[in-house]
JSON list of C-alpha atoms in Angstrom, two decimals:
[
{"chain": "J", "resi": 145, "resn": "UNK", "atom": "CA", "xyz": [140.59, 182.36, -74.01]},
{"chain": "J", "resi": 146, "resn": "UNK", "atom": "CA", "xyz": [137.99, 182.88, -70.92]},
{"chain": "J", "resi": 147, "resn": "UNK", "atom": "CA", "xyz": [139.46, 181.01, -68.01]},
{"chain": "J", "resi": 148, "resn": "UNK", "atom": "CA", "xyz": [136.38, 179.73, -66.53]},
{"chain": "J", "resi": 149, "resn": "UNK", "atom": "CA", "xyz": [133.99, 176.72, -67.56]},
{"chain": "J", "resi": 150, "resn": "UNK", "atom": "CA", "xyz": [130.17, 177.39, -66.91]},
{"chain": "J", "resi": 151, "resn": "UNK", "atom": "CA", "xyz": [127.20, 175.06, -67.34]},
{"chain": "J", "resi": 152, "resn": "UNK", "atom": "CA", "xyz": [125.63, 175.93, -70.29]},
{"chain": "J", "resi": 153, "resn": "UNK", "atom": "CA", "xyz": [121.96, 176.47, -68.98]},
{"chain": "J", "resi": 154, "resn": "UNK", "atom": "CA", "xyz": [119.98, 176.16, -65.88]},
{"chain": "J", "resi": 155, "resn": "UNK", "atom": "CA", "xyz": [116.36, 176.30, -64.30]},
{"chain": "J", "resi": 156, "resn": "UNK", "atom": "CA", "xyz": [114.81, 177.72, -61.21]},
{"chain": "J", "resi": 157, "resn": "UNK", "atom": "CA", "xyz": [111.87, 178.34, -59.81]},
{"chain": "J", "resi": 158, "resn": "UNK", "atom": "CA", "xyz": [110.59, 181.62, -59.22]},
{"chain": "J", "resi": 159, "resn": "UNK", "atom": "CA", "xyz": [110.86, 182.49, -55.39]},
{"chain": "J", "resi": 160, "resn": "UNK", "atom": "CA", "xyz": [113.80, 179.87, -55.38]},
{"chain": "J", "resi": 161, "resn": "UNK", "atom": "CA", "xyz": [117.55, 180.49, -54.78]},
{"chain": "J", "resi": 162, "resn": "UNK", "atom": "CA", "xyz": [119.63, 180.38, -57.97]},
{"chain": "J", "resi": 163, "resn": "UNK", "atom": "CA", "xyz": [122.91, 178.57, -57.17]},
{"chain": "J", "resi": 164, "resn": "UNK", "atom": "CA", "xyz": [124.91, 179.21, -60.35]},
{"chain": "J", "resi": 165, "resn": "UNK", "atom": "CA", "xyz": [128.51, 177.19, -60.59]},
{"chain": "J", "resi": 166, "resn": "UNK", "atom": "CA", "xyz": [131.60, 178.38, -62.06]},
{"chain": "J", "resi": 167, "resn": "UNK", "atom": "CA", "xyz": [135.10, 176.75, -62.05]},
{"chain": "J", "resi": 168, "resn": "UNK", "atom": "CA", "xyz": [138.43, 178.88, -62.67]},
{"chain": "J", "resi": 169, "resn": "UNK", "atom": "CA", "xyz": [141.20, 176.32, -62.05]},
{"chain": "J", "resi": 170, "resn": "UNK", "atom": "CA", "xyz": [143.72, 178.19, -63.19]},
{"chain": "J", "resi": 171, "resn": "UNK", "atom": "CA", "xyz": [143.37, 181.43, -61.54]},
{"chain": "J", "resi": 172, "resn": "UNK", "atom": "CA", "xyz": [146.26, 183.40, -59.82]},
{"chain": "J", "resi": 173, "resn": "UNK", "atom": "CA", "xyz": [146.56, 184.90, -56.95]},
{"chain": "J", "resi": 174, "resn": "UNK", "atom": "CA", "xyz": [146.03, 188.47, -57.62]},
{"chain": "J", "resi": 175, "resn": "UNK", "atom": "CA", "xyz": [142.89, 187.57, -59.60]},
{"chain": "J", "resi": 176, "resn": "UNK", "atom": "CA", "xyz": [139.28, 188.67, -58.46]},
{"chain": "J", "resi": 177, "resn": "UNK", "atom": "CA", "xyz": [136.25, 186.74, -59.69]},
{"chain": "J", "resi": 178, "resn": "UNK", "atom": "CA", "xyz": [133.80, 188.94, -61.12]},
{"chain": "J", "resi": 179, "resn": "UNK", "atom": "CA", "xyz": [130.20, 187.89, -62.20]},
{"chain": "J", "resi": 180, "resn": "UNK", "atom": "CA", "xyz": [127.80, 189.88, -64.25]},
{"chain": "J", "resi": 181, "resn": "UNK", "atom": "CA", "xyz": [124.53, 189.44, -65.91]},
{"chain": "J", "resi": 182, "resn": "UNK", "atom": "CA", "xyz": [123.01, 189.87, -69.75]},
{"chain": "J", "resi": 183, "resn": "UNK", "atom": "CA", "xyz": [118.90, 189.80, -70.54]},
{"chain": "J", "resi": 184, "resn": "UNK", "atom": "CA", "xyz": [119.03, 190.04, -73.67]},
{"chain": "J", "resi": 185, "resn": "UNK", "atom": "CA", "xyz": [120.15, 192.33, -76.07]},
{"chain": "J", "resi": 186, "resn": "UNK", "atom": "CA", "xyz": [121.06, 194.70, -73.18]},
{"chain": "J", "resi": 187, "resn": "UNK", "atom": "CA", "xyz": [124.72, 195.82, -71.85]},
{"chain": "J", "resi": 188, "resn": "UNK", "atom": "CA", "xyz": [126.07, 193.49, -69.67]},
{"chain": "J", "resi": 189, "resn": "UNK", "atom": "CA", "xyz": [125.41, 194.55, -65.89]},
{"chain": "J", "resi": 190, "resn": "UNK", "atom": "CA", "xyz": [127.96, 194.15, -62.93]},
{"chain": "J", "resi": 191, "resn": "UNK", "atom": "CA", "xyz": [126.30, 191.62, -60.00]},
{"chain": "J", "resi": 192, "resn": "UNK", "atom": "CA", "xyz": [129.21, 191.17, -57.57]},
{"chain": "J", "resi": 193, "resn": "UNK", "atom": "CA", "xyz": [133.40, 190.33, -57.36]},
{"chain": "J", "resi": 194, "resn": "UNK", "atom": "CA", "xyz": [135.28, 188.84, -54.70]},
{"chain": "J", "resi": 195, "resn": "UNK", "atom": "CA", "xyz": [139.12, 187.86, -54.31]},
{"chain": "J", "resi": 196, "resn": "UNK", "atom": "CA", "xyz": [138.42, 184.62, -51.66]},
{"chain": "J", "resi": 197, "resn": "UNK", "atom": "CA", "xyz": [136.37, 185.71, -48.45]},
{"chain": "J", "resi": 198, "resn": "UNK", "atom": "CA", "xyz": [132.72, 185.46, -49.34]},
{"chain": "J", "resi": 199, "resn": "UNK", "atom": "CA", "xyz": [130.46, 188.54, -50.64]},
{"chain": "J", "resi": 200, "resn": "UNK", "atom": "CA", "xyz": [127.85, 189.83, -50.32]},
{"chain": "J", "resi": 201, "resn": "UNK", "atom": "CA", "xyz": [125.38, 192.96, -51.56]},
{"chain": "J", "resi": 202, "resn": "UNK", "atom": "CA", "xyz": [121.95, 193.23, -52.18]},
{"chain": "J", "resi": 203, "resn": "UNK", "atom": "CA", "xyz": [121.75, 191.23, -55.69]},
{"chain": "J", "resi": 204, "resn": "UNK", "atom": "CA", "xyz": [123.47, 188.00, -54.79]},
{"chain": "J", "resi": 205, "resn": "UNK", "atom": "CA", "xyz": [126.22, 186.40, -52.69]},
{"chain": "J", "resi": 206, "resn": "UNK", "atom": "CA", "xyz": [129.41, 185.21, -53.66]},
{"chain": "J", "resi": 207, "resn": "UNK", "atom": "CA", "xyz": [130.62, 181.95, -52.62]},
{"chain": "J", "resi": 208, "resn": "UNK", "atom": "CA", "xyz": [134.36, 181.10, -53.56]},
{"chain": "J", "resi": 209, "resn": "UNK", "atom": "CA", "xyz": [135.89, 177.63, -52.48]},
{"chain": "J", "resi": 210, "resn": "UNK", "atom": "CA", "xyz": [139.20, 178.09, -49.83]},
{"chain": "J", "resi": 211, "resn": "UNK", "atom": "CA", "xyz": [141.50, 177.08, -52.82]},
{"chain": "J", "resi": 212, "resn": "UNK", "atom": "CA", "xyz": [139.38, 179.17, -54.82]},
{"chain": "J", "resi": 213, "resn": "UNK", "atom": "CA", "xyz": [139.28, 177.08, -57.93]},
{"chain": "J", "resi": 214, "resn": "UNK", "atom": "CA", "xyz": [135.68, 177.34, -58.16]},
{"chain": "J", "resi": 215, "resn": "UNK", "atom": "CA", "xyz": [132.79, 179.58, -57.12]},
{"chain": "J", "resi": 216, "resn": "UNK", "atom": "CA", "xyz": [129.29, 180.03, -56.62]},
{"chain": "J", "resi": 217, "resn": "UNK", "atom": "CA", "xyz": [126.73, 182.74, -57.26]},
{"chain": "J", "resi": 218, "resn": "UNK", "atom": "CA", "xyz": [123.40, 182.79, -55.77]},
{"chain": "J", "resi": 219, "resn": "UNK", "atom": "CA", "xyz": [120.59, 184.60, -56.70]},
{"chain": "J", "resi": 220, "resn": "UNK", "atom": "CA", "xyz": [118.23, 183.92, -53.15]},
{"chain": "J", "resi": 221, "resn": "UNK", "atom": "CA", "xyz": [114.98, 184.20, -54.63]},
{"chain": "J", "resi": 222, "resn": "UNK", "atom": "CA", "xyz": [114.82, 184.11, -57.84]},
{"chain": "J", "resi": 223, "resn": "UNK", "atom": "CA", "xyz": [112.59, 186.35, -60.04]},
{"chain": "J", "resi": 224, "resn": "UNK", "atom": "CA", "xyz": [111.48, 186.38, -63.49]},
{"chain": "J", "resi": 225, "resn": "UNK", "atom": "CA", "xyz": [113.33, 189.41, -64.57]},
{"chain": "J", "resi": 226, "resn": "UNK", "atom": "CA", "xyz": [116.25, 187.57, -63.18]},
{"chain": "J", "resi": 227, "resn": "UNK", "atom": "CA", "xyz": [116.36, 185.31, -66.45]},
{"chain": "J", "resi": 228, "resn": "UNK", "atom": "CA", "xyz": [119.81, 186.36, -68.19]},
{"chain": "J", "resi": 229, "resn": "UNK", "atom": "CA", "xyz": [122.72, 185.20, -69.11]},
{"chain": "J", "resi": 230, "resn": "UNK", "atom": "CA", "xyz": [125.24, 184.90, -66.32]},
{"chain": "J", "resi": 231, "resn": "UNK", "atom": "CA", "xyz": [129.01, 185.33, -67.00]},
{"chain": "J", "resi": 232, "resn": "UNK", "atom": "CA", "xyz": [131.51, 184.14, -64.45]},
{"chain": "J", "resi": 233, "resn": "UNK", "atom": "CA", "xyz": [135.26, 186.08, -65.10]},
{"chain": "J", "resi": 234, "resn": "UNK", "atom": "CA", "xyz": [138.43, 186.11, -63.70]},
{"chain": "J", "resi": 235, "resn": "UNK", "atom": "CA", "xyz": [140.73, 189.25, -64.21]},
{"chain": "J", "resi": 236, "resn": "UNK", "atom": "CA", "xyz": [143.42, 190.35, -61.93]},
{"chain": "J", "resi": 237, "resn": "UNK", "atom": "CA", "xyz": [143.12, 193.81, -60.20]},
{"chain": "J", "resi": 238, "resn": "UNK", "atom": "CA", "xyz": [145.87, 195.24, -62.12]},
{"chain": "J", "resi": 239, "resn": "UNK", "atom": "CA", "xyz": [144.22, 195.13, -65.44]},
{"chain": "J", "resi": 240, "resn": "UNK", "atom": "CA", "xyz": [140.33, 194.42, -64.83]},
{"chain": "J", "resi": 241, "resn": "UNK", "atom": "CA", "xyz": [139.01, 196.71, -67.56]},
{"chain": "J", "resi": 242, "resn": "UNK", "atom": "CA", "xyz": [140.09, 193.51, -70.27]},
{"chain": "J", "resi": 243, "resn": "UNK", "atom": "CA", "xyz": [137.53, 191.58, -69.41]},
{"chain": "J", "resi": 244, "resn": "UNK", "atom": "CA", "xyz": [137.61, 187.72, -71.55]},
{"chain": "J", "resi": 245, "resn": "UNK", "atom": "CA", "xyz": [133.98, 186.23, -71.16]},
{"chain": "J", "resi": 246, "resn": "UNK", "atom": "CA", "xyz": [133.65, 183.04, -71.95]},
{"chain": "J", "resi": 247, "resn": "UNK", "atom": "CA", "xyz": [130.20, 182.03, -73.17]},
{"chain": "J", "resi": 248, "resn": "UNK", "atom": "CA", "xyz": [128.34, 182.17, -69.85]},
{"chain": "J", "resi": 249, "resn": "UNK", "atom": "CA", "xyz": [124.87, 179.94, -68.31]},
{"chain": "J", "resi": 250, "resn": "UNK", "atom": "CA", "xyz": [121.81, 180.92, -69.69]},
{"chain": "J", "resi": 251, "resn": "UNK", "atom": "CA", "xyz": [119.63, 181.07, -66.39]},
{"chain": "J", "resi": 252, "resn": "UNK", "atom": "CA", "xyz": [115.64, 180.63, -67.19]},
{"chain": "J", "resi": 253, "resn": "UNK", "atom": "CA", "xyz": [113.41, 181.02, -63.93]},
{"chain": "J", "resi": 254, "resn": "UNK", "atom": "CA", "xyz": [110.25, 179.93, -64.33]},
{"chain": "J", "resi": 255, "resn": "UNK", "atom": "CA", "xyz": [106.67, 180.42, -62.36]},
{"chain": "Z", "resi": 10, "resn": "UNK", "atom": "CA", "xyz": [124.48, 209.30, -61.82]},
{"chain": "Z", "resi": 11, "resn": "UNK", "atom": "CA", "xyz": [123.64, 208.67, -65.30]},
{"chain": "Z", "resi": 12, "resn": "UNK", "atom": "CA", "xyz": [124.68, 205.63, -66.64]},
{"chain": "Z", "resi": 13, "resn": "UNK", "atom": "CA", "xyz": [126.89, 204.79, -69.67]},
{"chain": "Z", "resi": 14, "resn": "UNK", "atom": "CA", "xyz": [125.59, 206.24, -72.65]},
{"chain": "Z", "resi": 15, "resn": "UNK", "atom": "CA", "xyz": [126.12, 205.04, -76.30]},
{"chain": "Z", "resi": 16, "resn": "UNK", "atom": "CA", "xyz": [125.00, 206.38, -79.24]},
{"chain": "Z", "resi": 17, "resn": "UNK", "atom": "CA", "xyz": [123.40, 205.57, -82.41]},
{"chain": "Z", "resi": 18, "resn": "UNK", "atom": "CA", "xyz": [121.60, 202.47, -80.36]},
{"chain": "Z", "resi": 19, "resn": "UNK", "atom": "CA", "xyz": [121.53, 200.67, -84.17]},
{"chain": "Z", "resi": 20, "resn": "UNK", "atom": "CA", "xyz": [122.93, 201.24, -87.24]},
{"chain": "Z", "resi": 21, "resn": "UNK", "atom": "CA", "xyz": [122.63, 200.22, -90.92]},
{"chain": "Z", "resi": 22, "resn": "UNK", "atom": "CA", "xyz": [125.90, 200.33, -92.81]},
{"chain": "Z", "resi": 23, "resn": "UNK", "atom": "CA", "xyz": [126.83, 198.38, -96.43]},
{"chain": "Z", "resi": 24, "resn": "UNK", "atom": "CA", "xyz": [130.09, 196.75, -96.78]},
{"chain": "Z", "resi": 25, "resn": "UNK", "atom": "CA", "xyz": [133.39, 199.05, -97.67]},
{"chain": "Z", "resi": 26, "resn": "UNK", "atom": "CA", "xyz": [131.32, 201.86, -95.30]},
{"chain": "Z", "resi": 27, "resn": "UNK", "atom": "CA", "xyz": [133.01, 203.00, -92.35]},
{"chain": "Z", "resi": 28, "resn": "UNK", "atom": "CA", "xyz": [131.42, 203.84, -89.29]},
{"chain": "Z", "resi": 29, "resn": "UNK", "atom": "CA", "xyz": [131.79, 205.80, -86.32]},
{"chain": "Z", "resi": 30, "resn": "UNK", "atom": "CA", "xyz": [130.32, 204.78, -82.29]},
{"chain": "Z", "resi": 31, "resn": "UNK", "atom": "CA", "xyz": [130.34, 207.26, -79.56]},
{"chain": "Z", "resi": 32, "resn": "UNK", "atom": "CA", "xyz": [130.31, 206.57, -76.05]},
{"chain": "Z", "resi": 33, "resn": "UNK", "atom": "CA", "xyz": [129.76, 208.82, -73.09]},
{"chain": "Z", "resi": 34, "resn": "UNK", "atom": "CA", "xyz": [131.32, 207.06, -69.49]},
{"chain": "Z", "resi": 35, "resn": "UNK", "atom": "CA", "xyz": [129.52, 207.42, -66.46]},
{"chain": "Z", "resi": 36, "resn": "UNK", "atom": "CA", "xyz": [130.60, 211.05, -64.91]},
{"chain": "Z", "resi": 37, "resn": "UNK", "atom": "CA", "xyz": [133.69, 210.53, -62.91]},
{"chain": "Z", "resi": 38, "resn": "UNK", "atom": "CA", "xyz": [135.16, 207.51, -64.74]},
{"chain": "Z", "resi": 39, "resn": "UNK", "atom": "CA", "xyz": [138.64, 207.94, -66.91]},
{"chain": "Z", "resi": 40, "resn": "UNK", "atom": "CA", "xyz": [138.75, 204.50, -68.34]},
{"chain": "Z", "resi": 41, "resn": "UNK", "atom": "CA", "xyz": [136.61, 203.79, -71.57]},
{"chain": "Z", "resi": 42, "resn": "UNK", "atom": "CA", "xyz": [137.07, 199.90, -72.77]},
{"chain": "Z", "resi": 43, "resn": "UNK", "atom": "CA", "xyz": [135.03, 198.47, -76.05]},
{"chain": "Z", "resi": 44, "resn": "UNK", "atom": "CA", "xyz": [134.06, 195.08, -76.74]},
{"chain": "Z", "resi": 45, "resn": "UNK", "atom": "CA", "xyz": [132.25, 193.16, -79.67]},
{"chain": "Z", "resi": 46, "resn": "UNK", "atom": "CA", "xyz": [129.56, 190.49, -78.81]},
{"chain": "Z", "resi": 47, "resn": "UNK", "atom": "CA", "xyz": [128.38, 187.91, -81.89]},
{"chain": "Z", "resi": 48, "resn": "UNK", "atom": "CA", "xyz": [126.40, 185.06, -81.75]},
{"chain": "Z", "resi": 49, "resn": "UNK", "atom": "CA", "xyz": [129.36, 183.01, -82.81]},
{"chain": "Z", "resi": 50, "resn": "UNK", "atom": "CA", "xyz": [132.03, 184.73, -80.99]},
{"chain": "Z", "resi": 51, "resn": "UNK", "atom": "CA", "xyz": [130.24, 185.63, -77.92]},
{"chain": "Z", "resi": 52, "resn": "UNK", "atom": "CA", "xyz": [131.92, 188.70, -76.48]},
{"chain": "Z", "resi": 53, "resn": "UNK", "atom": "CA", "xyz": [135.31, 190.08, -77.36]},
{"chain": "Z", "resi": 54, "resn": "UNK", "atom": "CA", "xyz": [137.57, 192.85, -75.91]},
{"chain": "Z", "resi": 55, "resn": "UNK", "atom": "CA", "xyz": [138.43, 195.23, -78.73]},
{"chain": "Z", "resi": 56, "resn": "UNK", "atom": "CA", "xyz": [140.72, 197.72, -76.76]},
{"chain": "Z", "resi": 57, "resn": "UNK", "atom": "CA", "xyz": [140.72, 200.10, -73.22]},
{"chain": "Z", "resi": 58, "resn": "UNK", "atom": "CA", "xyz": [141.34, 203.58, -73.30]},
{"chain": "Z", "resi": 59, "resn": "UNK", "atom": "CA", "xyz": [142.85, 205.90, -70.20]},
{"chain": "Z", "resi": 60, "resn": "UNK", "atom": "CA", "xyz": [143.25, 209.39, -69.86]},
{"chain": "Z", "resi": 61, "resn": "UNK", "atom": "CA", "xyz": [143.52, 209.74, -74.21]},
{"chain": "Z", "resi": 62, "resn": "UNK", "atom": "CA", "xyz": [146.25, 206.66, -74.64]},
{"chain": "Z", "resi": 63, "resn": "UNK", "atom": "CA", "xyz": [145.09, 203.48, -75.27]},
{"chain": "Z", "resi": 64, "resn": "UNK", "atom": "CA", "xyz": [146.05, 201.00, -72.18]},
{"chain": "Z", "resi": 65, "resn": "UNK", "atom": "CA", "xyz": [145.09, 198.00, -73.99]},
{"chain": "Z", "resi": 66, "resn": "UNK", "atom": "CA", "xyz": [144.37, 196.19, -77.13]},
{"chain": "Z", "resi": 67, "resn": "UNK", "atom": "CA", "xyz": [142.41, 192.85, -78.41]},
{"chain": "Z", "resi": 68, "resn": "UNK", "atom": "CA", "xyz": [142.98, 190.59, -81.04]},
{"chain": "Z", "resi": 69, "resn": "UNK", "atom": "CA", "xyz": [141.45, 192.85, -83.84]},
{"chain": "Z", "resi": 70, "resn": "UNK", "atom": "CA", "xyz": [142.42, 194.22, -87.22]},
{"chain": "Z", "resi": 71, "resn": "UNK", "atom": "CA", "xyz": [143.68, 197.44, -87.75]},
{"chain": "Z", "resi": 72, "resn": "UNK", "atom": "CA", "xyz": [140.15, 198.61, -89.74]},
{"chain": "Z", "resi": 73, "resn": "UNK", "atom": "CA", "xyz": [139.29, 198.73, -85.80]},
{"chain": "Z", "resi": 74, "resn": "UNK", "atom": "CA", "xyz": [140.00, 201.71, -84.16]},
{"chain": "Z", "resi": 75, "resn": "UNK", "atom": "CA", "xyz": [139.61, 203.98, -81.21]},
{"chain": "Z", "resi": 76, "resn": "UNK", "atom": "CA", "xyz": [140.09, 207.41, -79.61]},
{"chain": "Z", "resi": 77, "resn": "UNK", "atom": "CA", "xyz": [139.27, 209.38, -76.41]},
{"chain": "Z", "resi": 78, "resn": "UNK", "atom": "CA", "xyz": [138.83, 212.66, -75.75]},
{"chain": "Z", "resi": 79, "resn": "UNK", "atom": "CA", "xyz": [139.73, 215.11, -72.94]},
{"chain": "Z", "resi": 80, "resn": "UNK", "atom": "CA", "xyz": [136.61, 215.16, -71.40]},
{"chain": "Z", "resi": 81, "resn": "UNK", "atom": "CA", "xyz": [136.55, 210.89, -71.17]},
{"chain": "Z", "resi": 82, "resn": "UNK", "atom": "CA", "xyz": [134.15, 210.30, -74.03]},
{"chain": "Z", "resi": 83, "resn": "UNK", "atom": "CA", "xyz": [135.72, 207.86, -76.43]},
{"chain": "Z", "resi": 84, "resn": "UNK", "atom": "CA", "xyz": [134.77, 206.85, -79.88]},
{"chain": "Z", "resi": 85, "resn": "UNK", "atom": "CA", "xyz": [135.53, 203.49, -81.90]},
{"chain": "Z", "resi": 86, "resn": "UNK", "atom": "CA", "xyz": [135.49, 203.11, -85.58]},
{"chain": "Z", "resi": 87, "resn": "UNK", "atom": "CA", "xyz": [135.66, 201.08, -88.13]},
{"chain": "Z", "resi": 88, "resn": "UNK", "atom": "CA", "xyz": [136.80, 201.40, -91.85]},
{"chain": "Z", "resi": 89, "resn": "UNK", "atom": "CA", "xyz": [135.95, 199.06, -94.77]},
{"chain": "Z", "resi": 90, "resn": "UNK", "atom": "CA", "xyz": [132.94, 197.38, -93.04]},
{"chain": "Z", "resi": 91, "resn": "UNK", "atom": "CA", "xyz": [132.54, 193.82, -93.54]},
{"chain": "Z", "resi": 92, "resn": "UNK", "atom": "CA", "xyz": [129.50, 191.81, -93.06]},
{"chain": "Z", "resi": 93, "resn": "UNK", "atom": "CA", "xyz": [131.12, 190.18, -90.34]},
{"chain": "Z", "resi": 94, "resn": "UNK", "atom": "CA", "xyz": [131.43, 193.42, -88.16]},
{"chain": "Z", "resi": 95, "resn": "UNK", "atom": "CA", "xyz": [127.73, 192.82, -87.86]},
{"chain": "Z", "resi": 96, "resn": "UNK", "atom": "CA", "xyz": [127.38, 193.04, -84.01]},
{"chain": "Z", "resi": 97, "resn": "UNK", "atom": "CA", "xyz": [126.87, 194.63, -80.77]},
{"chain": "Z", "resi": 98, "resn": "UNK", "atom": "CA", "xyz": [129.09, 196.83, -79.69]},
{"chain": "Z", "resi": 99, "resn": "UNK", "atom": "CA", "xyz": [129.45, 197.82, -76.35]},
{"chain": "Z", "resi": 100, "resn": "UNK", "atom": "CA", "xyz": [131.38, 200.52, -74.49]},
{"chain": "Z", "resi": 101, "resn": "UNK", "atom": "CA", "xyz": [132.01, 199.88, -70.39]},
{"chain": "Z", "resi": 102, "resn": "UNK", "atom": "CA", "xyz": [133.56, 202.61, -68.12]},
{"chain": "Z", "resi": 103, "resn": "UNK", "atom": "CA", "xyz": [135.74, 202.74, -64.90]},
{"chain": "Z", "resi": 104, "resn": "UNK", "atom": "CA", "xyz": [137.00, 204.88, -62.79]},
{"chain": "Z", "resi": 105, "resn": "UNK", "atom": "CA", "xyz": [140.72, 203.82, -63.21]},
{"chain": "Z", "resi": 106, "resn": "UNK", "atom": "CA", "xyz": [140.69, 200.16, -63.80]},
{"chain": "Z", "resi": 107, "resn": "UNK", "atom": "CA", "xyz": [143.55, 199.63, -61.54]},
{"chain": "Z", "resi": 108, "resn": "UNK", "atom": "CA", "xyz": [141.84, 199.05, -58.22]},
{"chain": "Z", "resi": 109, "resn": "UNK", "atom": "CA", "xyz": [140.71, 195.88, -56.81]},
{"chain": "Z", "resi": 110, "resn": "UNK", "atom": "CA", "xyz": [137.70, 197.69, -56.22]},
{"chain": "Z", "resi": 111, "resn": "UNK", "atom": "CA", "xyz": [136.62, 199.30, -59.55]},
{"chain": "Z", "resi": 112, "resn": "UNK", "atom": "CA", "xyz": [134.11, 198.06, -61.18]},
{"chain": "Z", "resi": 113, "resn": "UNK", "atom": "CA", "xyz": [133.51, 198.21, -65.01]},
{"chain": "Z", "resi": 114, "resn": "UNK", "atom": "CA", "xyz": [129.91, 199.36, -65.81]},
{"chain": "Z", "resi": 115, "resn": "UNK", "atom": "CA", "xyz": [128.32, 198.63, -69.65]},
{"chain": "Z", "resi": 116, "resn": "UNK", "atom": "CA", "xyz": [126.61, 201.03, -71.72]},
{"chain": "Z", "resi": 117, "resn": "UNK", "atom": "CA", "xyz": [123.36, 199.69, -73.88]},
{"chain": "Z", "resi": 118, "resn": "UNK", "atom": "CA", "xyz": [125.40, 198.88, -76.86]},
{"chain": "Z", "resi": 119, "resn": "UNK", "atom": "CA", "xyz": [124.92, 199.99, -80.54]},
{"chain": "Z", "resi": 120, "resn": "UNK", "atom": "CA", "xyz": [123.43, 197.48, -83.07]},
{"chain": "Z", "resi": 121, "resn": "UNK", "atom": "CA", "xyz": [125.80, 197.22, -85.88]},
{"chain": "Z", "resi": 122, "resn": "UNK", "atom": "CA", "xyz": [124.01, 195.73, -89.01]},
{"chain": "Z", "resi": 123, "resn": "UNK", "atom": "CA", "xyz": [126.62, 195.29, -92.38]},
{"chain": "Z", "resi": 124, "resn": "UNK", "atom": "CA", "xyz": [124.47, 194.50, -95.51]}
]
């Protein structure tokens, strides 16, 4: 029951900016988007969140649309050991520790 | 600041075991939340603990289980193991998990294997 829709894969180059799309709809106002990363077999780990200005910290930026049905993450030069998979979630402030992921883009950056 | 700690990291268990996963949260943080990642299922909430009481439950079956103790460490287990509890299971921490600006921060996981 995630409430966002992800591509299912996507390529970069290495050195590149990774411009990953993510579309939550549905989402309510009190609702942050959060994004966070898997490489394999590892715990997921937190990249960024935003409510609707735009973010940034020293992994990636945030991009989320003024009606904020859809966002944008971007990785701005892309590294090999940035290859994960990258899960896009919406869960409201009140109750952000039951987190539904849906099944995330598999990002592969390539030399 | 250490991170989240979980421990075994894998596990061997035959069906009708149960079995028993401990997780340490990052110093500082009061909220302990579980969650089940499968190939097929991808990854699931299982259930948030705060401050001993369980805040918040998944969709799972009562073999499923949880605690947490004073001191924040929580542990999850589950009884008559089925070869479909083969997974990763993976503890996150918080500080509260009421804030706009709390974070949840993931442990390495254990391996579950069910043979």
């Amino acid at each position: 029951d995630a409430k966002t829709t992800q591509p299912p894969s996507m390529d970069c180059a290495e050195g590149r900016a990774a411009n990953l799309p993510c579309n939550h709809s549905t989402i309510s106002g009190n609702e942050y988007v959060y994004w966070y990363r898997q490489i394999h077999s590892q715990g997921p780990q937190y990249i960024i969140h935003g409510l609707k200005n735009n973010e940034t910290n020293e992994m990636a930026s945030l991009i989320i649309t003024e009606d904020r049905k859809s966002s944008t993450l971007i990785l701005p030069h892309a590294t090999l050991r940035d290859t994960a998979v990258y899960y896009c979630i919406v869960s409201p402030s009140y109750n952000n520790n039951d987190m539904r992921f849906g099944a995330g883009t598999r990002l592969t950056v390539k030399p | 600041k250490a991170g989240v700690t979980q421990t075994p990291r894998y596990l061997i268990k035959t069906r009708g075991q149960q079995v028993t996963l401990s997780c340490s949260p990052i110093s500082g943080h009061r909220s302990v939340s579980w969650y089940q990642q499968t190939p097929g299922q991808g990854l699931q909430f299982l259930f948030e603990y705060f401050s001993e009481t369980q805040r918040n439950k998944g969709n799972f079956p009562g073999r499923f289980s949880g605690r947490q103790f004073s001191n924040s460490r929580s542990e999850m287990n589950v009884s008559t193991l089925e070869l479909g509890d083969s997974a990763l299971y993976l503890c996150a921490s918080s500080w509260a998990g009421s804030r706009s600006t709390d974070t949840q921060y993931f442990g390495p996981g254990t391996r579950l294997t069910v043979l």
